[in-house]
Backbone as a printed PyTorch tensor [residue, N CA C, xyz], in Angstrom:
tensor([[[ -5.7040, -36.5910,   8.0040],
         [ -5.0470, -35.7080,   6.9960],
         [ -6.1000, -34.8830,   6.2050]],

        [[ -6.8150, -35.5480,   5.5920],
         [ -7.7630, -34.9150,   4.6040],
         [ -8.4660, -33.8120,   5.5040]],

        [[ -8.8910, -33.6320,   6.4480],
         [ -9.6410, -32.6530,   7.2930],
         [ -8.5940, -31.7120,   7.4860]],

        [[ -6.9930, -32.0350,   7.8840],
         [ -6.1140, -30.9230,   8.0920],
         [ -6.0640, -29.8040,   6.8020]],

        [[ -5.9180, -30.8540,   5.2060],
         [ -5.9320, -30.3630,   4.1370],
         [ -6.8780, -28.9110,   4.1180]],

        [[ -8.2540, -29.5530,   4.4860],
         [ -9.3820, -28.9320,   3.9070],
         [ -9.2670, -27.8350,   5.0950]],

        [[ -9.4310, -27.7430,   6.2220],
         [ -9.0690, -26.9690,   7.0920],
         [ -8.1430, -25.7250,   6.2170]],

        [[ -6.8350, -26.0080,   6.2480],
         [ -5.9020, -25.2620,   5.4050],
         [ -6.2800, -24.6150,   4.0590]],

        [[ -7.2880, -25.3130,   3.3870],
         [ -7.5260, -24.7910,   2.2960],
         [ -8.4320, -23.6490,   2.6520]],

        [[ -9.8640, -24.0700,   3.4860],
         [-10.6190, -23.0790,   4.0540],
         [ -9.7730, -21.3940,   4.3300]],

        [[ -8.7600, -21.5860,   5.4320],
         [ -8.2530, -20.1700,   5.8910],
         [ -7.3670, -19.7100,   4.7650]],

        [[ -6.8860, -20.3820,   3.5400],
         [ -6.1650, -19.5550,   2.7200],
         [ -7.0270, -19.0830,   1.9930]],

        [[ -8.1480, -19.6430,   1.7830],
         [ -9.5220, -19.2050,   1.1520],
         [ -9.9670, -17.7990,   1.6000]],

        [[-10.2460, -17.7320,   2.9590],
         [-10.3500, -16.7430,   3.5930],
         [ -9.7390, -15.3980,   3.8560]],

        [[ -8.0640, -15.9240,   3.8640],
         [ -7.3450, -15.1670,   3.5170],
         [ -6.8550, -14.2580,   2.6810]],

        [[ -7.4600, -15.2730,   1.2490],
         [ -7.3500, -14.4010,   0.1520],
         [ -8.4960, -13.7720,   0.0540]],

        [[ -9.6300, -14.1130,   0.3990],
         [-10.9000, -13.3950,   0.3580],
         [-10.8140, -11.7590,   1.0640]],

        [[ -9.9810, -11.9530,   2.0950],
         [ -9.7820, -10.8000,   3.2520],
         [ -8.8120, -10.0360,   2.2090]],

        [[ -7.5290, -10.5460,   1.3260],
         [ -6.6060,  -9.6610,   0.6450],
         [ -7.0190,  -9.0680,  -0.5780]],

        [[ -8.3320,  -9.5450,  -1.1000],
         [ -8.7250,  -8.9400,  -2.4290],
         [ -9.9390,  -7.9180,  -1.7900]],

        [[-10.2880,  -7.9820,  -0.6940],
         [-11.4740,  -6.9700,  -0.0170],
         [-10.6980,  -5.5740,   0.3920]],

        [[ -9.4170,  -5.9560,   1.1770],
         [ -8.2860,  -4.9680,   1.1990],
         [ -8.2020,  -4.1610,   0.1130]],

        [[ -7.9590,  -4.7520,  -1.1640],
         [ -7.2780,  -4.5680,  -2.2150],
         [ -8.2480,  -3.5170,  -2.8510]],

        [[ -9.5390,  -4.2870,  -3.1740],
         [-10.4250,  -3.2680,  -3.4480],
         [-10.8320,  -2.0600,  -2.9840]],

        [[-10.7890,  -2.0070,  -1.3810],
         [-10.8680,  -0.7480,  -0.6240],
         [ -9.8680,   0.0370,  -1.0550]],

        [[ -8.1740,  -0.3580,  -0.6290],
         [ -7.3730,   0.6300,  -1.4020],
         [ -7.6920,   1.0510,  -2.8870]],

        [[ -7.9600,   0.2450,  -3.3690],
         [ -8.3370,   0.6800,  -5.2860],
         [ -9.0410,   1.8310,  -5.2750]],

        [[-10.1250,   1.6360,  -4.2310],
         [-11.5980,   2.4540,  -4.3420],
         [-10.7580,   4.2840,  -3.5720]],

        [[-10.2200,   4.2180,  -2.5210],
         [ -9.0760,   5.2980,  -1.8130],
         [ -8.6290,   5.9360,  -2.6960]],

        [[ -8.0390,   5.0660,  -3.5640],
         [ -6.7650,   5.7910,  -4.4520],
         [ -7.6900,   6.4530,  -5.4140]],

        [[ -8.8590,   5.9880,  -5.9750],
         [ -9.7660,   6.7940,  -7.2600],
         [-10.2930,   7.7550,  -6.5770]],

        [[-10.8680,   7.6260,  -5.1680],
         [-11.2250,   9.1600,  -4.8800],
         [-10.4180,   9.8480,  -4.2860]],

        [[ -8.6510,   9.9010,  -3.9530],
         [ -7.9320,  10.9240,  -3.8370],
         [ -8.0180,  11.4540,  -5.4250]],

        [[ -7.7180,  10.5630,  -6.5590],
         [ -7.3750,  10.9780,  -7.5610],
         [ -8.4950,  11.9820,  -8.0630]],

        [[ -9.8350,  11.6000,  -7.7280],
         [-11.0400,  12.4470,  -8.2110],
         [-11.1570,  13.6480,  -7.3390]],

        [[-10.8800,  13.8080,  -6.0790],
         [-10.4460,  14.9270,  -5.3670],
         [ -9.5510,  16.1250,  -5.5830]],

        [[ -8.4630,  15.2800,  -6.1630],
         [ -7.2580,  16.1950,  -6.7110],
         [ -7.5800,  16.6410,  -8.1860]],

        [[ -8.3000,  15.8030,  -9.0820],
         [ -8.7490,  16.5340, -10.3340],
         [ -9.7570,  17.7340, -10.0760]],

        [[-10.5860,  17.4540,  -9.3050],
         [-11.3930,  18.6500,  -9.0060],
         [-10.9170,  19.7890,  -8.4470]],

        [[ -9.9970,  19.6620,  -7.6340],
         [ -9.4210,  20.6400,  -6.8310],
         [ -8.6550,  21.6760,  -8.1480]],

        [[ -7.9280,  20.5580,  -9.0060],
         [ -6.9900,  21.2340, -10.0450],
         [ -8.1530,  22.1150, -10.9770]],

        [[ -9.4860,  21.4420, -11.3160],
         [-10.2660,  21.9460, -11.9910],
         [-10.8740,  23.4280, -11.5950]],

        [[-11.0490,  23.1490, -10.2570],
         [-11.6880,  24.5490,  -9.4850],
         [-10.3820,  25.8630,  -9.8370]],

        [[ -8.7570,  25.2780,  -9.5090],
         [ -7.7450,  26.3830,  -9.6940],
         [ -7.7830,  26.7990, -10.6800]],

        [[ -8.3590,  26.0230, -11.8400],
         [ -7.9420,  26.2540, -13.4510],
         [ -9.0010,  27.4430, -13.7550]],

        [[-10.1930,  26.9390, -12.9420],
         [-11.2050,  27.9360, -13.2110],
         [-10.8500,  29.7980, -12.6310]],

        [[-10.5120,  29.2940, -11.6360],
         [-10.2290,  30.7070, -10.5530],
         [ -9.4270,  31.4160, -11.7260]],

        [[ -8.0440,  30.8390, -12.2960],
         [ -7.1180,  31.3340, -13.0120],
         [ -7.7380,  31.8570, -13.9130]],

        [[ -8.5280,  31.1680, -14.6700],
         [ -9.4740,  31.6990, -16.0960],
         [-10.1140,  32.9040, -15.6440]],

        [[-10.8940,  33.1820, -14.6320],
         [-11.7350,  34.2420, -14.3070],
         [-10.6720,  35.7460, -14.0940]],

        [[ -9.6760,  35.3320, -13.4760],
         [ -8.7220,  36.0700, -12.8940],
         [ -7.8960,  36.9060, -14.1410]],

        [[ -7.6590,  36.0620, -14.9380],
         [ -7.0530,  36.2290, -16.5580],
         [ -8.5160,  37.0150, -17.0910]],

        [[ -9.3180,  36.5510, -17.1430],
         [-10.3700,  37.3580, -18.3860],
         [-10.4080,  38.6040, -17.4730]],

        [[-10.5910,  38.8160, -16.0520],
         [-10.8940,  40.1360, -15.3960],
         [ -9.8480,  41.2630, -16.2200]],

        [[ -8.6810,  40.4710, -15.8430],
         [ -7.2840,  41.1480, -15.9780],
         [ -7.3160,  41.7200, -17.6450]],

        [[ -7.7100,  40.7440, -18.2520],
         [ -7.6620,  41.3660, -20.0880],
         [ -8.6680,  42.3600, -20.1660]],

        [[ -9.7630,  42.1340, -19.5150],
         [-10.8110,  43.4270, -19.5810],
         [-10.2210,  44.8450, -18.8930]],

        [[ -9.5940,  44.3200, -17.9090],
         [ -8.9990,  45.8440, -17.2700],
         [ -7.8860,  46.7090, -18.0940]],

        [[ -7.3340,  45.4780, -18.7620],
         [ -6.2870,  46.0670, -19.9510],
         [ -6.7850,  46.9400, -20.9990]],

        [[ -7.8950,  45.9230, -21.6280],
         [ -8.5890,  46.5350, -22.9030],
         [ -9.2420,  47.7270, -22.5110]],

        [[ -9.7090,  48.2180, -21.1330],
         [-10.3790,  49.5470, -20.5850],
         [ -9.5320,  50.5260, -20.6470]],

        [[ -8.2800,  50.1550, -19.9330],
         [ -7.0310,  51.1000, -19.6970],
         [ -6.5100,  51.5650, -20.9830]],

        [[ -6.6340,  50.6340, -22.1420],
         [ -5.6830,  50.8780, -23.3300],
         [ -6.7420,  51.7390, -24.2120]],

        [[ -8.1530,  51.3640, -24.2580],
         [ -8.6220,  51.8690, -25.4850],
         [ -8.9070,  53.7980, -25.3980]],

        [[ -8.7430,  53.7540, -26.4680],
         [ -8.6730,  55.4960, -27.0330],
         [ -9.5870,  55.9170, -26.4880]],

        [[ -9.5630,  57.3160, -25.7910],
         [-10.7770,  58.3910, -25.5340],
         [-10.7680,  59.2060, -26.8120]],

        [[-11.9930,  59.7590, -26.5940],
         [-12.5820,  60.2470, -27.4870],
         [-11.4360,  61.3480, -28.3290]],

        [[-11.2880,  62.2780, -27.0420],
         [-10.1710,  63.1290, -27.6080],
         [ -8.6660,  62.5930, -28.1530]],

        [[ -8.4930,  61.3790, -27.9200],
         [ -7.5520,  60.7970, -28.4250],
         [ -7.6580,  60.4920, -30.2180]],

        [[ -8.8100,  60.3140, -30.6910],
         [ -9.4670,  59.5780, -31.3690],
         [ -9.4890,  60.8830, -32.6090]],

        [[ -9.2580,  61.8880, -32.1040],
         [ -9.5840,  63.1400, -32.9290],
         [ -8.1900,  63.6230, -33.6070]]])
């Protein structure tokens, strides 16, 4: 009986170890997905900022008074 209990405890501990291992792997995968998403969003933001800066420069150039208009 005692040996049976020990075997069941050992099996339970192995199952627990396996579950913890899967949990850690899942946490790692979620963290990687989060990091990839954040990096992608940062790239999108940077592109939009560059586009906005280029548009602002173009607007400033087009609305800049010409020499003959200043007279």
